[in-house]
Amino acid sequence: MLHPPETSAASQTYLGLLEKIAVAANEANSTTESLQKALMFICQATGWSLGHVFISGPDNILRSANIWHIIAQHQQANLLRFREDSEARPFAKGEGIPGRVFANGQPEWMINAQQDPAYIRQDSIAKTSLKSCFAFPVLTGDKVVAVLEFYSSRAHQPDHALLDVMSHVGLQLGRVFERELAQQQLADSEQRHRHILNSTADAFIAMDSLGSVTAWNHAAQRIFGWNSEQALGRTVAELIVPPAFREAHQQGMQRFLISGQASVLGQTLELPAMHCKGHEFPIEITLWSIQENEEWSFFAFARDISARKRQQDELKHQALHDALTGLPNRLLLLDRLEQHLGQRKEQRSGLAALFVDLDHFKRINDSFGHEAGDSALIEVAKRLQQAVRPNDTVARLAGDEFVIACPDINSHRDAAIIAQRILDTLAPPMQLLGDSIFLNASVGIALADQYSSAENLISAADIAMYEAKGSGRGAYQLFDERMQIQVSTQLRVENEIRHALEHDKQQFCLHFQPIIESHSGDIIFLEALVRWQHPQRGLLSPIEFIPIAEETGLIVPLGEWILELACQEANSWQQRCQLNRPLGISVNLSGRQLAQADLAQTIHDIMARAQLNPARFKLGFEVTETEIMRDPATASATLQTLRELGAHISIDDFGTGYSSLAYLKQFPVNTIKIDRSFIINIAQDPADQAIVSSVVHLAHALNFAVVAEGVENPEQAQMLREMKVDYIQGYLFAKPQPSEQLLKLINQQKGRLYEAK
Ligand code: C2E
Ligand code: CA
Ligand code: CA
């Protein structure tokens, strides 16, 4: 698997977005620049038309920061009033969308601001085509320092995955505010410094052509420790130049006396200096020279910049470390890995990356609260550092993901020893709020080769970590050749899908399989099953490409195309099918599609284009229970909007997940499809009979219809009929086939299929 299952629901695009914003925030010179970039990235990633920033003033009122991002086709004149209105209007806490975000520190979503009475810029937005709006806070600690709002010209249902990512963006941008504040304070203090120095705070040192001190003021005494009596007549080299630099210092002086040239003169430099007590500290020094009567004299102003350095180091540290655990963050990890990779090439020393992911960490947050979760992460960070060598880098990437870079590791065996040591250090229970809890981890190991980059080393370790999780948690796994092949195959298929979608969509086509009423044999629904007519590899089963499309998010455009095809086919059936009763087409939807806020709108548009007659054709959707459970709230809302479009909803592969029928009752679902694995042995296996029969009873009691899929022989069909299963589907009646063929069959048989023909 290329991507962790936990992240495949929240779109990969959004995570990429978060990373882009984090990098831009780290690199930006000002808050304005990073806010401007954040608006742009968010509009690009979401396809929303407009983004705008409010900033909180010292009076605790939000005002427009006059920072906007507007995509080109929206630069219309009628936006001007909306902009003027937004820029002129102050928002107190609780007032309007920005004011509510300001007051609650929580994101807000409005499906259609044009029609929502709670929207207070009604007059000015009415002239525009803007509809949906969401806004989220930029936080430093608990304080809302800014609010970002976005508009789309379409009405979108709330997208929780998006809002979740935006809350991280809000924290990330908050750090830029903190940094700017720190820098401001730093600049202020520097200015004060300079002022004092202009009177007497800078050390003033004069030297003759041999470097012997001829003048040494009070400040010099304070900074370097020597009093003027001690200093006069001795060389600066012995007084203030640290031993390691003396040689270079002398040579520089010599060169200057011979050539009259020195790159250091007339400049302000930062150099290490030495105190009379022997400790080193950084100084800023300005040097110049004067020649009088053939004799050179040198002068210097110097000041101690230890405090400034410390502050700078502190800022740098912040940008490169995780705030919670103090460990290096992704940026620093990448930098270290690159360094090691460079050295690896020169010195042929090895490098291993270990990806450590805690097992079931979410449960700790869920059952003990976030504070406990944070303490657990801090404890894990501590233990990981104890488990490795001082030269190794333990970094925290995100959440419960850590990566350890181990230089000088040449063999799988050595890496495995470290992995086992990590698992062993994490094994003892942790004390959290008086409870003992056990945390296991899964570890993936990748060794660098001559082709490695820092990024792909991490992702190889990540892939191996997922294998480790799959093969039972609390284990480690090495990235091997098989995974390498799998990764490159997946990458190739991904590219081919993308290429086909962009250049030749007709490579994807649909086959249809009838779903029949069990007692009459009447065809009620046709399940649409996608196929790929691959230019080199022939007709491919969805098993070979749907999982990859799902992982990479390509299922969203592919699924849209499948819907388009299904509706086109329905239109053609509508005209050529001779049945005088309605038929349904049932389309499989993936979880990624379910998470799209505008899914219902997309389906509505496609249906309208295909001019389907609802009296002749009914659209149905199949969703697996696992996909619904990934984000039940969003799934429920989306399914509800699909129901409102008149669609029939089925739960696919029922029995393979963990949900109960009683739980599913709260979702707007019509039909349960019992998974094929319960049907295969139903004629022989009393356990399967008992399961299916009780599912049917309960489903009927809860008002669900039941479909059995994968029916291959008459014994199964007979048994299912006796159990009062409403509909059956399987090779016994018809295999999935192109619509042309199936249409002929249906017209010949008058829409009725009997078994064992
Ligand atoms: P599914 O939704 O459970 O589809 C039923 C699968 O069982 C189909 O495989 C079908 O050909 C197969 N099948 C039907 N009757 C029998 C039978 O009697 N015996 C046996 N052994 N198999 C039977 P197919 O077409 O290869 O599709 C596999 C899976 O790919 C589907 O499972 C579905 O999860 C996914 N898929 C197919 N088309 C689409 C699509 O358009 N969109 C999405 N998101 N997924 C799709
Ligand atoms: Ca299905
Ligand atoms: Ca199924």
Coordinates of N, CA and C in Angstrom, one line a residue, residues 385-489:
Q385 N 14.6 8.3 22.0 CA 15.9 8.9 22.0 C 16.9 8.0 22.9
Q386 N 16.3 7.4 23.9 CA 17.1 6.5 24.7 C 17.5 5.2 24.0
A387 N 16.7 4.8 23.1 CA 16.9 3.6 22.4 C 18.0 3.6 21.3
V388 N 18.3 4.9 20.9 CA 19.2 5.0 19.7 C 20.6 5.6 20.1
R389 N 21.5 5.7 19.2 CA 22.8 6.2 19.5 C 22.8 7.7 19.3
P390 N 23.7 8.4 20.0 CA 23.7 9.9 19.9 C 23.8 10.5 18.5
N391 N 24.4 9.7 17.6 CA 24.5 10.2 16.2 C 23.2 10.1 15.4
D392 N 22.3 9.2 15.9 CA 21.0 9.0 15.2 C 20.1 10.2 15.4
T393 N 19.2 10.5 14.4 CA 18.3 11.6 14.6 C 16.9 11.0 14.8
V394 N 16.2 11.3 15.9 CA 14.9 10.9 16.1 C 14.0 12.1 15.7
A395 N 13.1 12.0 14.8 CA 12.3 13.1 14.4 C 10.8 12.7 14.5
R396 N 10.0 13.7 14.7 CA 8.5 13.5 14.7 C 8.0 14.1 13.5
L397 N 7.3 13.3 12.7 CA 6.7 13.8 11.4 C 5.4 14.4 11.6
A398 N 4.5 13.7 12.3 CA 3.2 14.2 12.5 C 2.5 13.2 13.5
G399 N 1.5 13.6 14.2 CA 0.7 12.8 15.1 C 1.6 11.7 15.8
D400 N 1.3 10.5 15.5 CA 2.1 9.4 16.2 C 3.1 8.8 15.3
E401 N 3.6 9.6 14.3 CA 4.6 9.0 13.4 C 6.0 9.6 13.7
F402 N 6.9 8.7 13.9 CA 8.3 9.2 14.1 C 9.2 8.5 13.1
V403 N 10.3 9.2 12.8 CA 11.3 8.6 11.9 C 12.7 8.7 12.5
I404 N 13.4 7.6 12.4 CA 14.8 7.7 13.0 C 15.8 7.5 11.9
A405 N 16.7 8.4 11.7 CA 17.8 8.3 10.7 C 19.0 7.7 11.4
C406 N 19.5 6.6 10.9 CA 20.6 6.0 11.5 C 21.8 5.9 10.5
P407 N 22.8 6.8 10.7 CA 23.9 6.7 9.8 C 24.8 5.5 10.2
D408 N 25.7 5.1 9.3 CA 26.6 4.0 9.5 C 25.9 2.7 9.7
I409 N 24.7 2.5 9.2 CA 24.1 1.2 9.3 C 24.2 0.6 7.9
N410 N 24.9 -0.6 7.8 CA 25.1 -1.1 6.5 C 24.3 -2.4 6.1
S411 N 23.8 -3.0 7.2 CA 23.1 -4.3 6.9 C 21.7 -4.3 7.5
H412 N 20.9 -5.1 6.9 CA 19.5 -5.3 7.3 C 19.6 -5.8 8.8
R413 N 20.6 -6.6 9.1 CA 20.7 -7.2 10.4 C 20.8 -6.1 11.5
D414 N 21.7 -5.2 11.2 CA 22.0 -4.1 12.2 C 20.8 -3.2 12.3
A415 N 20.1 -2.9 11.2 CA 18.9 -2.1 11.3 C 17.8 -2.8 12.1
A416 N 17.7 -4.2 11.9 CA 16.7 -4.9 12.6 C 17.0 -4.9 14.1
I417 N 18.2 -4.9 14.5 CA 18.6 -4.9 15.9 C 18.1 -3.6 16.5
I418 N 18.3 -2.5 15.8 CA 17.8 -1.2 16.3 C 16.3 -1.2 16.4
A419 N 15.6 -1.8 15.4 CA 14.1 -1.8 15.4 C 13.6 -2.6 16.6
Q420 N 14.3 -3.8 16.8 CA 13.9 -4.6 18.0 C 14.1 -3.8 19.3
R421 N 15.2 -3.1 19.4 CA 15.5 -2.3 20.6 C 14.4 -1.3 20.8
I422 N 13.9 -0.7 19.7 CA 12.9 0.3 19.8 C 11.6 -0.3 20.3
L423 N 11.2 -1.4 19.7 CA 10.0 -2.1 20.2 C 10.1 -2.5 21.7
D424 N 11.3 -2.9 22.1 CA 11.5 -3.3 23.5 C 11.4 -2.1 24.4
T425 N 12.0 -0.9 24.0 CA 11.9 0.2 24.9 C 10.5 0.8 25.0
L426 N 9.7 0.5 24.0 CA 8.3 1.1 24.1 C 7.4 0.1 24.8
A427 N 7.8 -1.1 25.0 CA 6.9 -2.2 25.5 C 6.5 -1.9 27.0
P428 N 7.4 -1.5 27.9 CA 6.9 -1.3 29.3 C 5.8 -0.3 29.4
P429 N 4.8 -0.5 30.3 CA 3.7 0.3 30.4 C 4.1 1.8 30.8
M430 N 3.2 2.7 30.4 CA 3.4 4.1 30.7 C 2.4 4.5 31.8
Q431 N 2.8 5.4 32.6 CA 1.8 5.9 33.6 C 1.2 7.2 33.1
L432 N -0.1 7.2 32.8 CA -0.8 8.4 32.3 C -1.9 8.7 33.2
L433 N -1.9 9.8 33.9 CA -3.0 10.2 34.8 C -3.4 9.1 35.7
G434 N -2.4 8.4 36.3 CA -2.7 7.3 37.2 C -3.1 6.0 36.6
D435 N -3.2 5.9 35.2 CA -3.4 4.6 34.6 C -2.2 4.1 34.0
S436 N -2.1 2.8 33.9 CA -1.0 2.2 33.2 C -1.5 1.9 31.8
I437 N -0.8 2.4 30.8 CA -1.2 2.0 29.5 C -0.1 1.4 28.7
F438 N -0.4 0.6 27.8 CA 0.6 -0.1 26.9 C 0.5 0.5 25.5
L439 N 1.6 0.9 25.0 CA 1.7 1.4 23.6 C 2.7 0.5 22.8
N440 N 2.2 -0.1 21.7 CA 3.1 -0.8 20.8 C 3.3 0.1 19.6
A441 N 4.3 -0.3 18.9 CA 4.5 0.4 17.6 C 4.8 -0.6 16.5
S442 N 4.7 -0.1 15.3 CA 5.1 -0.9 14.1 C 6.2 -0.1 13.5
V443 N 7.3 -0.9 13.1 CA 8.4 -0.2 12.5 C 8.7 -0.7 11.1
G444 N 9.0 0.3 10.2 CA 9.4 -0.1 8.9 C 10.8 0.4 8.7
I445 N 11.6 -0.4 8.0 CA 13.0 -0.1 7.8 C 13.4 0.0 6.4
A446 N 14.1 1.1 6.0 CA 14.6 1.1 4.6 C 16.1 1.5 4.7
L447 N 16.9 0.8 3.9 CA 18.3 1.1 3.8 C 18.5 1.9 2.5
A448 N 19.4 2.9 2.6 CA 19.7 3.7 1.4 C 20.5 3.0 0.4
D449 N 20.2 3.2 -0.9 CA 21.2 2.7 -1.9 C 21.6 3.9 -2.7
Q450 N 22.3 3.6 -3.8 CA 22.9 4.8 -4.5 C 21.8 5.6 -5.2
Y451 N 20.5 5.1 -5.3 CA 19.5 5.9 -5.9 C 18.7 6.7 -4.9
S452 N 18.9 6.5 -3.6 CA 18.0 7.0 -2.6 C 18.0 8.6 -2.6
S453 N 16.9 9.1 -2.4 CA 16.8 10.5 -1.9 C 16.1 10.5 -0.5
A454 N 16.2 11.6 0.2 CA 15.7 11.6 1.5 C 14.2 11.3 1.5
E455 N 13.5 11.9 0.6 CA 12.0 11.7 0.5 C 11.7 10.2 0.2
N456 N 12.4 9.6 -0.8 CA 12.0 8.2 -1.1 C 12.5 7.2 0.0
L457 N 13.5 7.6 0.7 CA 13.9 6.7 1.8 C 12.8 6.7 2.9
I458 N 12.3 7.9 3.2 CA 11.2 8.0 4.2 C 10.0 7.2 3.7
S459 N 9.6 7.4 2.4 CA 8.4 6.7 1.9 C 8.6 5.2 1.8
A460 N 9.8 4.7 1.5 CA 10.1 3.3 1.5 C 9.9 2.7 3.0
A461 N 10.4 3.5 3.9 CA 10.3 3.0 5.3 C 8.8 3.0 5.7
D462 N 8.1 4.0 5.2 CA 6.7 4.1 5.5 C 5.9 2.9 4.9
I463 N 6.3 2.5 3.7 CA 5.6 1.4 3.1 C 5.9 0.1 3.9
A464 N 7.1 0.0 4.3 CA 7.5 -1.2 5.1 C 6.8 -1.2 6.4
M465 N 6.6 0.0 7.0 CA 5.9 0.1 8.2 C 4.4 -0.4 8.1
Y466 N 3.8 0.0 6.9 CA 2.4 -0.5 6.7 C 2.4 -2.0 6.5
E467 N 3.4 -2.6 5.9 CA 3.5 -4.1 5.9 C 3.5 -4.6 7.3
A468 N 4.4 -4.0 8.1 CA 4.5 -4.4 9.5 C 3.2 -4.4 10.2
K469 N 2.4 -3.3 10.0 CA 1.1 -3.2 10.6 C 0.2 -4.3 10.1
G470 N 0.3 -4.6 8.8 CA -0.6 -5.6 8.2 C -0.3 -7.0 8.7
S471 N 0.9 -7.2 9.0 CA 1.3 -8.6 9.4 C 1.2 -8.8 10.9
G472 N 0.4 -8.0 11.5 CA 0.2 -8.1 13.0 C 1.0 -6.9 13.5
R473 N 0.5 -6.2 14.5 CA 1.1 -5.0 15.0 C 2.3 -5.3 15.9
G474 N 3.0 -4.3 16.4 CA 4.1 -4.6 17.3 C 5.2 -5.3 16.7
A475 N 5.4 -5.1 15.4 CA 6.5 -5.8 14.7 C 7.3 -4.9 13.8
Y476 N 8.4 -5.3 13.3 CA 9.1 -4.5 12.3 C 9.2 -5.3 11.0
Q477 N 9.5 -4.5 9.9 CA 9.5 -5.1 8.6 C 10.5 -4.3 7.8
L478 N 11.3 -5.1 7.0 CA 12.3 -4.4 6.1 C 11.6 -4.1 4.7
F479 N 12.0 -3.0 4.2 CA 11.6 -2.7 2.8 C 12.4 -3.6 1.9
D480 N 11.7 -4.4 1.1 CA 12.4 -5.4 0.3 C 12.1 -5.2 -1.2
E481 N 12.6 -6.1 -2.0 CA 12.5 -6.0 -3.4 C 11.1 -6.2 -3.9
R482 N 10.3 -7.1 -3.2 CA 8.9 -7.3 -3.5 C 8.1 -6.0 -3.4
M483 N 8.4 -5.3 -2.3 CA 7.7 -4.0 -2.1 C 8.1 -3.0 -3.1
Q484 N 9.4 -3.1 -3.5 CA 9.9 -2.2 -4.5 C 9.2 -2.4 -5.8
I485 N 9.0 -3.7 -6.2 CA 8.3 -4.0 -7.4 C 6.9 -3.5 -7.3
Q486 N 6.3 -3.8 -6.1 CA 4.9 -3.4 -5.9 C 4.7 -1.9 -6.1
V487 N 5.7 -1.2 -5.5 CA 5.6 0.3 -5.5 C 5.7 0.7 -7.0
S488 N 6.7 0.1 -7.7 CA 6.8 0.7 -9.1 C 5.7 0.2 -10.0
T489 N 5.1 -1.0 -9.7 CA 3.9 -1.3 -10.5 C 2.8 -0.4 -10.2

